[in-house]
Structure formats: C-alpha cells, structure tokens
PDB file of C-alpha atoms and ligand atoms in Angstrom:
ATOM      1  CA  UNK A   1      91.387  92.722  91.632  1.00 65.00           C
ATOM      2  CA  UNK A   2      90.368  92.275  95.006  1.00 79.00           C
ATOM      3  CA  UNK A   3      89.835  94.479  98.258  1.00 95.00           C
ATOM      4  CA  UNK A   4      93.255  93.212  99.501  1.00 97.00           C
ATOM      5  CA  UNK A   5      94.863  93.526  95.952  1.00 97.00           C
ATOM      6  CA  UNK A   6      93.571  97.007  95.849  1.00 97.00           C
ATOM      7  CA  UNK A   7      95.074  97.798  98.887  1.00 98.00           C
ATOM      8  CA  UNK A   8      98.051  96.871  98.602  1.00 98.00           C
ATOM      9  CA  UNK A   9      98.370  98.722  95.209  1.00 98.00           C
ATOM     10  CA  UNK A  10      97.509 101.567  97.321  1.00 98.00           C
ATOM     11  CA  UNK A  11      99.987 101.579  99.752  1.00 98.00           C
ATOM     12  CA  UNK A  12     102.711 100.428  97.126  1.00 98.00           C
ATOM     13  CA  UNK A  13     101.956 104.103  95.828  1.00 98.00           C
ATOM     14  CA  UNK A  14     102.331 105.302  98.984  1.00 98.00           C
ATOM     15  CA  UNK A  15     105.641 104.136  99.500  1.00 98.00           C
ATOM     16  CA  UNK A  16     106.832 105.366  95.542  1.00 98.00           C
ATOM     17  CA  UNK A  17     105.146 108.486  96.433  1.00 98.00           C
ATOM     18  CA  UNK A  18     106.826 108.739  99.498  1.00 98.00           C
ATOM     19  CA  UNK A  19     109.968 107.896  98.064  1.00 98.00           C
ATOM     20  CA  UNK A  20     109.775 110.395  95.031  1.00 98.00           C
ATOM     21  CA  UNK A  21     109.363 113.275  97.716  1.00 98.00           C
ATOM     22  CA  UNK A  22     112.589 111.888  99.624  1.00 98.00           C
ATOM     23  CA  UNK A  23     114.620 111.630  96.913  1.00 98.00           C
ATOM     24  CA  UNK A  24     114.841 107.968  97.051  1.00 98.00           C
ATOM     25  CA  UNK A  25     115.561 105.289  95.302  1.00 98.00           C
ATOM     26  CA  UNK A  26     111.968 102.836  95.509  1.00 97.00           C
ATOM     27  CA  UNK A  27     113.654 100.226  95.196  1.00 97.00           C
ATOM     28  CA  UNK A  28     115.437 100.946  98.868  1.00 98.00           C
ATOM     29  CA  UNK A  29     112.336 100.306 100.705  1.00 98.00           C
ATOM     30  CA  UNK A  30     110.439  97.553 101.091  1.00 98.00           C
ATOM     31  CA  UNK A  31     107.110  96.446 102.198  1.00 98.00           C
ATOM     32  CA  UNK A  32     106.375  94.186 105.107  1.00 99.00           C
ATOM     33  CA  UNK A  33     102.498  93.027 104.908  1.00 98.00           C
ATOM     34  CA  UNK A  34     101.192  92.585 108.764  1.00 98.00           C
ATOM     35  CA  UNK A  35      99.102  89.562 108.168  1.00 98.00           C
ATOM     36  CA  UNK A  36      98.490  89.476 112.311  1.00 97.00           C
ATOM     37  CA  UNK A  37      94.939  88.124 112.797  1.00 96.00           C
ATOM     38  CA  UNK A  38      93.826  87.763 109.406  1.00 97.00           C
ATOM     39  CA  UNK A  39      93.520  83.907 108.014  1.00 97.00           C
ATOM     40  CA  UNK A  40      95.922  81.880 105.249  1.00 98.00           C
ATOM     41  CA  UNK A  41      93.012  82.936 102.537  1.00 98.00           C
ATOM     42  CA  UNK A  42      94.128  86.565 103.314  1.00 98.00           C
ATOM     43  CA  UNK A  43      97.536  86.229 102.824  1.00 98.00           C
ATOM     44  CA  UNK A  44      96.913  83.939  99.824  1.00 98.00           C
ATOM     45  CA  UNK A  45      95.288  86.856  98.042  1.00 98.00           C
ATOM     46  CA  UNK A  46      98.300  89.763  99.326  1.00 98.00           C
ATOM     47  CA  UNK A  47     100.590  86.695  97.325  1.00 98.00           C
ATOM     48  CA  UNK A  48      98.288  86.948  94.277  1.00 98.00           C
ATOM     49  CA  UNK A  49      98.776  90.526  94.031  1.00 98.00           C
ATOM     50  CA  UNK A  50     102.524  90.378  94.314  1.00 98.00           C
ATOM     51  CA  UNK A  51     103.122  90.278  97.997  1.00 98.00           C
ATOM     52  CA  UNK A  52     105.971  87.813  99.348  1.00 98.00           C
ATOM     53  CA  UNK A  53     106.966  89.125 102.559  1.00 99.00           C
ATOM     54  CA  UNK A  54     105.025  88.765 105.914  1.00 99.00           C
ATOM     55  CA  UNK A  55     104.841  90.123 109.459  1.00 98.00           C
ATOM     56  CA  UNK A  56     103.626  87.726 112.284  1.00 98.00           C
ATOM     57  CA  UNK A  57     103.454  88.619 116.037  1.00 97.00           C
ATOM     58  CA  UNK A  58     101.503  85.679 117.924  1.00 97.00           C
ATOM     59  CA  UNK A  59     103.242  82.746 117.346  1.00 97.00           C
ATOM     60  CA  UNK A  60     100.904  80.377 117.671  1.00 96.00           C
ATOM     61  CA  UNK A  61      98.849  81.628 115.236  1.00 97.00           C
ATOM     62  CA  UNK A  62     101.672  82.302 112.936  1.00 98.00           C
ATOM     63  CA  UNK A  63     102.990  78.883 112.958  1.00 98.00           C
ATOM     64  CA  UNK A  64      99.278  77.628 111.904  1.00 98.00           C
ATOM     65  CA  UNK A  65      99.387  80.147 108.954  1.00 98.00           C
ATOM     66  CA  UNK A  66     103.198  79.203 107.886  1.00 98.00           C
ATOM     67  CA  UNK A  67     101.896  75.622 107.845  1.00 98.00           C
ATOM     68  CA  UNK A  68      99.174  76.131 105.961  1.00 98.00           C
ATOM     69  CA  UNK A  69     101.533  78.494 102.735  1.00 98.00           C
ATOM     70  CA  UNK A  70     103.999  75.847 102.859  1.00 97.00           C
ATOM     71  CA  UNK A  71     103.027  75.366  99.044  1.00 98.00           C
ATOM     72  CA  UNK A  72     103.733  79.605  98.348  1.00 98.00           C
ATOM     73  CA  UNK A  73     107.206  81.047  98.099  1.00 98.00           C
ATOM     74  CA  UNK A  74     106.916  83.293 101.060  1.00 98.00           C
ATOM     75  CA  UNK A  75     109.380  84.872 103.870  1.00 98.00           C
ATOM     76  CA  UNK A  76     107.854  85.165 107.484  1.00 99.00           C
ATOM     77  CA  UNK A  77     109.240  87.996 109.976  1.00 99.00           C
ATOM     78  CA  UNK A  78     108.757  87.818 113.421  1.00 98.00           C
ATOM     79  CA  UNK A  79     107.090  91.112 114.996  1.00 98.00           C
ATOM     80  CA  UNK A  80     105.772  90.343 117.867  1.00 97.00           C
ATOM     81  CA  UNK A  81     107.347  89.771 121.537  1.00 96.00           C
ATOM     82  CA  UNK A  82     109.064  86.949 121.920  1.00 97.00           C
ATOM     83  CA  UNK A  83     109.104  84.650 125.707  1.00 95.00           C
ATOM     84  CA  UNK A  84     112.149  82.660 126.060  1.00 93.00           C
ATOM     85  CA  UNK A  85     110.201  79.327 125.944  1.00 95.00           C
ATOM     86  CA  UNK A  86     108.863  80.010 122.834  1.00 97.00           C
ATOM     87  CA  UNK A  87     111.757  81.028 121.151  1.00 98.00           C
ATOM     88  CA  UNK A  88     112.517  77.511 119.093  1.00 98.00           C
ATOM     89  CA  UNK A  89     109.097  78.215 117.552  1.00 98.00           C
ATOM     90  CA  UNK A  90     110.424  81.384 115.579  1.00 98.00           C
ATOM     91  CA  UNK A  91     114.020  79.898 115.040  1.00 98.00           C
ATOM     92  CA  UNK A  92     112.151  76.899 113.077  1.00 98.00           C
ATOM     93  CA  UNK A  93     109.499  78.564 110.962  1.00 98.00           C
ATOM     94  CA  UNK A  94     110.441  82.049 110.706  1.00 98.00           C
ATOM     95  CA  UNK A  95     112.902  83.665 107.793  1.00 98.00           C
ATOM     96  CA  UNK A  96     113.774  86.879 110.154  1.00 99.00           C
ATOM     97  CA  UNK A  97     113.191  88.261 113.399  1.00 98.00           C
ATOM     98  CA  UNK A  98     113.176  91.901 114.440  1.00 98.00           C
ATOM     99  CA  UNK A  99     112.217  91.836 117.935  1.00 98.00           C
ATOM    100  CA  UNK A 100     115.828  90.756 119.731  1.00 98.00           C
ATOM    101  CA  UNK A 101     117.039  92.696 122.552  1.00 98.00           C
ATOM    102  CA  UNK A 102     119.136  90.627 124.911  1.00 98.00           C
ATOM    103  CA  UNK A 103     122.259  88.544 124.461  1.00 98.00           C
ATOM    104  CA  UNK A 104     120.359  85.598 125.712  1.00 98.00           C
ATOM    105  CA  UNK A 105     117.394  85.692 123.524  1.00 98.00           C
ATOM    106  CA  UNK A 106     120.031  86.201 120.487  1.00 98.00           C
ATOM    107  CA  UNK A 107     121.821  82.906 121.984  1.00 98.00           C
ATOM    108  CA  UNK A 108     119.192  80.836 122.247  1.00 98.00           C
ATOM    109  CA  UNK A 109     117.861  81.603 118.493  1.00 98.00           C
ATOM    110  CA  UNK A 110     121.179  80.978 117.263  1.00 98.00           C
ATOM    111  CA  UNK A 111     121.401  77.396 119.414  1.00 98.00           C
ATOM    112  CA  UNK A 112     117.812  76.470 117.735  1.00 98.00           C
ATOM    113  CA  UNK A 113     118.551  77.403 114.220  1.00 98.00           C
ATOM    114  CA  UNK A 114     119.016  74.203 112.341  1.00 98.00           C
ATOM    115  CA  UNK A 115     122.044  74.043 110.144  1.00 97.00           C
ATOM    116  CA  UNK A 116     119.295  73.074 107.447  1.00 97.00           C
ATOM    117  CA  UNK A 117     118.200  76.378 107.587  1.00 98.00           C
ATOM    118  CA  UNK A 118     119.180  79.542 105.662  1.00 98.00           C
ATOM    119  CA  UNK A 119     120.961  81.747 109.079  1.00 98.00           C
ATOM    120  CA  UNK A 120     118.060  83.586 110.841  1.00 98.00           C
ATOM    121  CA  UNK A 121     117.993  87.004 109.960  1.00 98.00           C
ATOM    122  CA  UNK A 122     117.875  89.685 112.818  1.00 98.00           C
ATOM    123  CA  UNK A 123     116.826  92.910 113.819  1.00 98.00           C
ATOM    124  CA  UNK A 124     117.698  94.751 117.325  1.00 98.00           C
ATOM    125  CA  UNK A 125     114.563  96.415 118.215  1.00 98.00           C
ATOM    126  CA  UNK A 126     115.525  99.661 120.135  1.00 98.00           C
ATOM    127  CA  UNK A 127     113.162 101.614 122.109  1.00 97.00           C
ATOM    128  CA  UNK A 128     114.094 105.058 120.434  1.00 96.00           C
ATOM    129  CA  UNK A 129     111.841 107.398 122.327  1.00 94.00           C
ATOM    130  CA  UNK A 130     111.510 105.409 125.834  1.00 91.00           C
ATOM    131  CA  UNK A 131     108.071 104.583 125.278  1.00 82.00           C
ATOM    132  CA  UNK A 132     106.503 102.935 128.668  1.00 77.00           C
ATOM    133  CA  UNK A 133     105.270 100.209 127.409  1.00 67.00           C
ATOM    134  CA  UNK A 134     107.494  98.899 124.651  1.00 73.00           C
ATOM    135  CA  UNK A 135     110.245  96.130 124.679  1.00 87.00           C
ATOM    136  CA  UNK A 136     113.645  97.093 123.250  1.00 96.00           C
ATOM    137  CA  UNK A 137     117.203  98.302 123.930  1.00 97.00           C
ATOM    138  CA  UNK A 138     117.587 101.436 125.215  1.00 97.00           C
ATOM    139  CA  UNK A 139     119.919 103.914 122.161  1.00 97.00           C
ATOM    140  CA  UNK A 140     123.373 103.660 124.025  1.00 97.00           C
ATOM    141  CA  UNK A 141     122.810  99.567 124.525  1.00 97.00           C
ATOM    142  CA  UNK A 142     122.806  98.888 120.953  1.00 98.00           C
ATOM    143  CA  UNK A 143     126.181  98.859 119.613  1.00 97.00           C
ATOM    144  CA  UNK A 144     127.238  96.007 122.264  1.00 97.00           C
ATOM    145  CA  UNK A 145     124.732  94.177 121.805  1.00 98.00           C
ATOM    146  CA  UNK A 146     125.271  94.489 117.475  1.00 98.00           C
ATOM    147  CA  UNK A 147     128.690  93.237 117.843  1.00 96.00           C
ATOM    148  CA  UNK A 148     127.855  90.563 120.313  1.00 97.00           C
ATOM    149  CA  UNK A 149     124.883  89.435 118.037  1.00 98.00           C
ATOM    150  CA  UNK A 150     127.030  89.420 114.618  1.00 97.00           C
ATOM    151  CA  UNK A 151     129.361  86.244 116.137  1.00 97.00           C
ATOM    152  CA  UNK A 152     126.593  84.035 116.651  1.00 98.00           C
ATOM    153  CA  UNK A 153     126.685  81.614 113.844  1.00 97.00           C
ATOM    154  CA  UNK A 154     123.092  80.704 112.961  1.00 98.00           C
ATOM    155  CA  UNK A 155     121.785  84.216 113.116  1.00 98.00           C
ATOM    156  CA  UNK A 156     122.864  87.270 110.247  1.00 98.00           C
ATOM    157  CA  UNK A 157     122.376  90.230 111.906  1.00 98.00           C
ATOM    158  CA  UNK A 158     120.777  92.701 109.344  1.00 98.00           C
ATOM    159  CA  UNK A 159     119.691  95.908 111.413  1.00 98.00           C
ATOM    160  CA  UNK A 160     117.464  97.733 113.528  1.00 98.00           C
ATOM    161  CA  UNK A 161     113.704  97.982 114.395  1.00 98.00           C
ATOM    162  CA  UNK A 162     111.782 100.550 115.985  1.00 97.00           C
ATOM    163  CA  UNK A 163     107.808 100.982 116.964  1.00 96.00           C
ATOM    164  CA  UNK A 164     107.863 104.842 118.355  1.00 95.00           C
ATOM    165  CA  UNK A 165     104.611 106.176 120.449  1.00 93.00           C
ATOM    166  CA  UNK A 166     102.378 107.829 117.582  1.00 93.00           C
ATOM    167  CA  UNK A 167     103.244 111.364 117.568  1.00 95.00           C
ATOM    168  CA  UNK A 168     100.797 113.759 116.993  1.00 96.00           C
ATOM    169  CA  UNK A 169     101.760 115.443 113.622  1.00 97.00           C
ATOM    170  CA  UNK A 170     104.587 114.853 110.336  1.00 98.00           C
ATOM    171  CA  UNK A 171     107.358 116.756 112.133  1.00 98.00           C
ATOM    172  CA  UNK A 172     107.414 114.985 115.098  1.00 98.00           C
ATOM    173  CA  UNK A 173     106.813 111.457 113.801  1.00 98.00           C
ATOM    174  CA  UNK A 174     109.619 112.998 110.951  1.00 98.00           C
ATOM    175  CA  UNK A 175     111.989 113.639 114.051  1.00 98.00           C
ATOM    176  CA  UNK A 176     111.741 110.413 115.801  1.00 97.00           C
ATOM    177  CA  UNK A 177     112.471 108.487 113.097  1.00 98.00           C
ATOM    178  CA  UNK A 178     115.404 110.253 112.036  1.00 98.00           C
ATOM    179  CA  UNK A 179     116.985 109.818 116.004  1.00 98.00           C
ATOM    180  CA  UNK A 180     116.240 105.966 114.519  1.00 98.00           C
ATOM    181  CA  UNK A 181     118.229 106.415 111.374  1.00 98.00           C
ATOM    182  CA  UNK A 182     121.125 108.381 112.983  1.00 98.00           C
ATOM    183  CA  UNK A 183     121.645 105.792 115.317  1.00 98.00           C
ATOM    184  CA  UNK A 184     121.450 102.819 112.532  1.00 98.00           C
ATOM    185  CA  UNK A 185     124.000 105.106 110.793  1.00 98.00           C
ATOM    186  CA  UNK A 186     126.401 105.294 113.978  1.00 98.00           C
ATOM    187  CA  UNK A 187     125.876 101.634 114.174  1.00 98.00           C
ATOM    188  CA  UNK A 188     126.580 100.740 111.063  1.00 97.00           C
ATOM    189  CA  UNK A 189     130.170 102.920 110.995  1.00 96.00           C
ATOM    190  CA  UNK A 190     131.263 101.561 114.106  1.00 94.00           C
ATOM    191  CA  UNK A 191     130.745  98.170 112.677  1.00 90.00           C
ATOM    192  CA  UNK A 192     132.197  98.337 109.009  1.00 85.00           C
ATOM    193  CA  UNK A 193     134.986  96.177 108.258  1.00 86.00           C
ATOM    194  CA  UNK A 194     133.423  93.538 111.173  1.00 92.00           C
ATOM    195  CA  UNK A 195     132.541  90.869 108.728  1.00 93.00           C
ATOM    196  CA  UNK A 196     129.328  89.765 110.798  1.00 94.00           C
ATOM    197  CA  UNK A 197     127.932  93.671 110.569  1.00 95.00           C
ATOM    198  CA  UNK A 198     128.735  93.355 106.596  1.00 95.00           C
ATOM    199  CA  UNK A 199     124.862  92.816 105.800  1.00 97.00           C
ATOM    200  CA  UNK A 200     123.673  95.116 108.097  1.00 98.00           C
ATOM    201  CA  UNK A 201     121.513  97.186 106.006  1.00 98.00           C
ATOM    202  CA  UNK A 202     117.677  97.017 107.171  1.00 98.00           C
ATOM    203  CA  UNK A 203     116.184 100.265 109.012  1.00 98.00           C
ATOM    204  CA  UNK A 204     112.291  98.443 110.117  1.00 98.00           C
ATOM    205  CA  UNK A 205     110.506 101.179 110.758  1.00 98.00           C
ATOM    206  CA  UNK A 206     106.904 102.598 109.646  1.00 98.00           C
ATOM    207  CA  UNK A 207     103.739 101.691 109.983  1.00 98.00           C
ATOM    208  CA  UNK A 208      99.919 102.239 108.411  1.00 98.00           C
ATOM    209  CA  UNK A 209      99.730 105.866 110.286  1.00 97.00           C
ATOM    210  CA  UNK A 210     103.941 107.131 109.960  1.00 98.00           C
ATOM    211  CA  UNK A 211     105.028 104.921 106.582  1.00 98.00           C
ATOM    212  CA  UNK A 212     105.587 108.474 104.754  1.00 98.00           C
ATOM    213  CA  UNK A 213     107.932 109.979 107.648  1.00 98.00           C
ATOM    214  CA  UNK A 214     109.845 106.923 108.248  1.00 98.00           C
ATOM    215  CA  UNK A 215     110.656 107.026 104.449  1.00 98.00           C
ATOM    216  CA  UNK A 216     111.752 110.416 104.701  1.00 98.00           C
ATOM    217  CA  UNK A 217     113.737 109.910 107.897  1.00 98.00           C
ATOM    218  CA  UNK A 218     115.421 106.475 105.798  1.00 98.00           C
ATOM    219  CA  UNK A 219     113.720 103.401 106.759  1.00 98.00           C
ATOM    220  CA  UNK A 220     114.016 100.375 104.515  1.00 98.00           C
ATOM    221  CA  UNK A 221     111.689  98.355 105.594  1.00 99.00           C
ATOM    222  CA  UNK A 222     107.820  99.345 106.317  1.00 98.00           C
ATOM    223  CA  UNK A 223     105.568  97.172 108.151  1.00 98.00           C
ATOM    224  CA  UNK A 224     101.916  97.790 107.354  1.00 98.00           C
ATOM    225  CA  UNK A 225      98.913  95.923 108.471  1.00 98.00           C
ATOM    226  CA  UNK A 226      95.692  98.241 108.231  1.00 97.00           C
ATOM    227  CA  UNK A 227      96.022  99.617 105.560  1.00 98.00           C
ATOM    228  CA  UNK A 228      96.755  96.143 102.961  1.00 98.00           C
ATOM    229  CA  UNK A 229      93.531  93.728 105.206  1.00 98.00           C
ATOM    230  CA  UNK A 230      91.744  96.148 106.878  1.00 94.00           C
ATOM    231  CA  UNK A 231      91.045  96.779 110.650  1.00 92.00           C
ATOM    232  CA  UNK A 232      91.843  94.616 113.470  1.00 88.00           C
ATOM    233  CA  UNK A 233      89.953  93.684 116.681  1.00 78.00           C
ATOM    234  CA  UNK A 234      92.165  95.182 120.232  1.00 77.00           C
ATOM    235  CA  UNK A 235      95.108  94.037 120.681  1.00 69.00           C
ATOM    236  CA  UNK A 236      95.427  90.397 121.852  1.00 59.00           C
ATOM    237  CA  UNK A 237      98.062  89.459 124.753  1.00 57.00           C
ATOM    238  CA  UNK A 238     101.313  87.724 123.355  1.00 54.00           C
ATOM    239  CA  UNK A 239     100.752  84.119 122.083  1.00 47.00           C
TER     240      UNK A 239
HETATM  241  C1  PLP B   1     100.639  95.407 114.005  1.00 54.36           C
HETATM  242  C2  PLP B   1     102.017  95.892 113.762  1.00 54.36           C
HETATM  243  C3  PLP B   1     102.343  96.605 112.592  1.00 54.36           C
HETATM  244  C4  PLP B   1     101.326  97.020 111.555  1.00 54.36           C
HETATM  245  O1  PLP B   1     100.510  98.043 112.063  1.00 54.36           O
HETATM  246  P1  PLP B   1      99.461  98.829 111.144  1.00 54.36           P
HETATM  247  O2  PLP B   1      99.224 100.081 111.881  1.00 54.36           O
HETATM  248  O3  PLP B   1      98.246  97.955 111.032  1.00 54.36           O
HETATM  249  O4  PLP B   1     100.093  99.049 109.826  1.00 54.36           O
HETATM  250  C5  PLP B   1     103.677  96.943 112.394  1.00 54.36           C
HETATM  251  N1  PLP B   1     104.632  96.622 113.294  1.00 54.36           N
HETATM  252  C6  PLP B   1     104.347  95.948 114.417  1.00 54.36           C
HETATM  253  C7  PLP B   1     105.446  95.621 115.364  1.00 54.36           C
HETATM  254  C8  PLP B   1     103.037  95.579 114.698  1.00 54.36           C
HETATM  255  O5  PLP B   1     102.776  94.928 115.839  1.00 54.36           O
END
C-alpha cells in the first residue's frame, strides 16, 4: 500500500477507535480527506485506498483538481472561505459546502445551482467559541438563518460546521465541541417537522489534532488533512 493508503488506514482506526470509546455507532461518522495543496495524483491514490469524499478550500485550485477526477466517482466539499464573486465557482463543481453564513451568500448559491445538478448540500459554519479570526455565525444567529436557508430550492441544508481555536488539552477541546453538538441538537428540534430541516443530520467538526474529542462530543463528519498526505506549507490567502 502506499504512504497515503497507509495513512488513511490509520486514521480510519482512529475514528473506529474513537468511536468504540464513545459508544458509537462507526458507521455515524464519516471521514472528510483535506486534499488542500496536494496534486490530483494524491487524491488519486486516497481513491485507491477507499477514499471518496474530499475537502477543498482555494477554489481555484480546487476547480483544477475536480477537472482533472472527472473520470473518479468522487464528492467535493467546500472548506474554505468563500468571496461573493466567486461563489458560482463552488455552486458548479462542488457536491457540498460547509462554509455559509449569510442569507446572501446562501441566495446566491441557490440562484447558481443548475437544475442539472443534484441540490447543493450545506453546512452553516458557526463560530462556537468567538475565535478572532474565524468566519461564521455567531451561536444565537443560527436558527434564523437554518430556517431561512432550508426554503431555498437549489440548496439541502444538511447541518452545521465548526473550526474551534486548538485548545490546549482533551477536556477542553472535549467541551467545545460538545457547546457545538448541543447547539446542532437545539437546532435540529426547533426545526423537526420543517420539511427543508428533514435532512439535517451532519455535525462537521474535527480535525488531524481534535478528531477523537469531536467524536466523543458527536460530530459526524471529520475533516482531516495532515494526518491522510502529510504536512502542508503556511497557510495560503483565500483563492
Ligand atoms: C485544512 C483544514 C482541515 C484539515 O486540517 P488538518 O489539521 O490537516 O487535518 C479541516 N478543516 C478545515 C476547514 C481546514 O481548512
């Protein structure tokens, strides 16, 4: 197998490990491979080894990479920030996105979304702890904005997404994540019986260095880069 075969074995025990020690179900998590920065080839071999579903945040470079897997049977999430005038790019090449937090964005996604497509899949990220520097709804903005999002007819709205400061040890990381989950839970009540909330049922949270505690705290979707291709270079601006 190779290194990024490997890898991804690894963190798939991870996440049963992780699950095992939550008393979950494996199958209620699943994992989002962060192919940011690394080519096609890369993701070619993640596919080999089993690997379907993909996290992109510069578009640019993820609408290269989406062109070039058009022959694999893959679905593409949007990660990364996303600038008004470059919103038609992720409502024509991307399955999902789970970086919406305004009305407007959420409009103009749904307005782009050909009828040819499958209805763009959403996320509402939330900025749970009030990190500085992070896009995102504040907690008490979310259920508006859920019901708002869940009448616009080319997107499905599916749940929420969170990227929390990295905390400095298991408990804390543990009790940011479950603020996430209580508030996906509120959300979720408050919306049963709406018909456009009735596939909300995707908690993104969890990363390379906080996969375990999100699973513990109940996220359903983990988003790991690092640890399935390796180390990236800094940070690059949005693209
Ligand atoms: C890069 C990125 C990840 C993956 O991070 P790793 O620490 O490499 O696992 C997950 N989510 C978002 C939003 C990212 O930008």
């Amino acid at each position: 197998m190779t290194t990024i075969g490997n890898d991804l074995q690894g963190v798939r025990e991870r996440i049963a490990t992780a699950c095992a020690q939550a008393g979950r179900d494996i199958g209620s998590v699943s994992l989002l491979a962060v192919s940011k920065t690394f080519d096609a080839g890369a993701v070619r071999e993640a596919y080999a080894a089993g690997q379907t579903a993909f996290g992109e945040n510069y578009l640019q470079e993820a609408v290269e990479k989406i062109a070039a897997l058009r022959d694999l049977p893959l679905t593409w999430h949007c990660i990364g920030p996303i600038q008004s005038n470059k919103s038609r790019l992720v409502a024509e090449h991307f399955d999902w996105a789970h970086t919406v937090a305004s009305l407007r964005l959420a409009q103009r996604l749904s307005d782009q979304r050909s009828p040819a497509l499958p209805p763009l899949q959403i996320c509402l990220q939330v900025n749970i702890d009030g990190g500085p520097n992070k896009s995102g709804l504040a907690p008490e903005e979310v259920q508006a904005l859920a019901l708002q999002v869940a009448r616009l007819p080319r997107l499905q709205l599916r749940g929420l997404m969170t990227i929390p400061e990295p905390q400095p040890d298991f408990a804390s990381a543990l009790a940011v994540h479950q603020r996430s989950r209580a508030l996906f839970d509120t959300v979720a009540a408050a919306g049963g019986g709406d018909p456009g909330m009735a596939r909300f049922d995707t908690l993104s949270m969890g990363m390379t260095g906080d996969l375990e505690a999100a699973i513990l705290a109940g996220s359903t979707m983990v988003r790991v880069g690092s640890a399935i291709f390796g180390g990236r270079p800094p940070a690059r601006r949005p693209g």
